[in-house]
Amino acid sequence: MYTCTSQNTLSMTTVNKSQELLVYCDHDNNADSTEHTDQTHPDQTEAEHQSADC
């Protein structure tokens, strides 16, 4: 999640847009990472999967 936050913050020019994307990215990771990791990458940890996604 740290990687995700850094990239989104650096890529956006306004605070509002940055916060919007941070919320969206965090929500997407929290909702999908566990299921996707179990089915597709059983050897990955949740943290590694989140970093790779972002």
Coordinates of C-alpha atoms in Angstrom, one line a residue, residues 22-46:
L22 CA -5.7 7.1 -2.8
V23 CA -9.1 6.1 -1.5
Y24 CA -10.0 4.2 -4.8
C25 CA -6.6 2.4 -4.8
D26 CA -6.8 1.4 -1.2
H27 CA -10.4 0.1 -1.6
D28 CA -9.5 -1.9 -4.7
N29 CA -6.6 -3.6 -3.0
N30 CA -8.5 -4.4 0.2
A31 CA -11.4 -5.8 -1.7
D32 CA -9.6 -7.9 -4.4
S33 CA -6.1 -8.8 -3.1
T34 CA -6.9 -11.8 -0.9
E35 CA -9.2 -13.5 -3.4
H36 CA -6.9 -12.9 -6.4
T37 CA -3.8 -13.9 -4.4
D38 CA -5.4 -17.2 -3.3
Q39 CA -6.5 -18.1 -6.8
T40 CA -3.7 -16.9 -9.0
H41 CA -0.6 -16.4 -6.8
P42 CA -0.8 -18.7 -3.8
D43 CA 2.8 -18.1 -2.9
Q44 CA 2.5 -14.3 -2.7
T45 CA 1.7 -12.5 0.5
E46 CA -1.0 -9.9 0.5

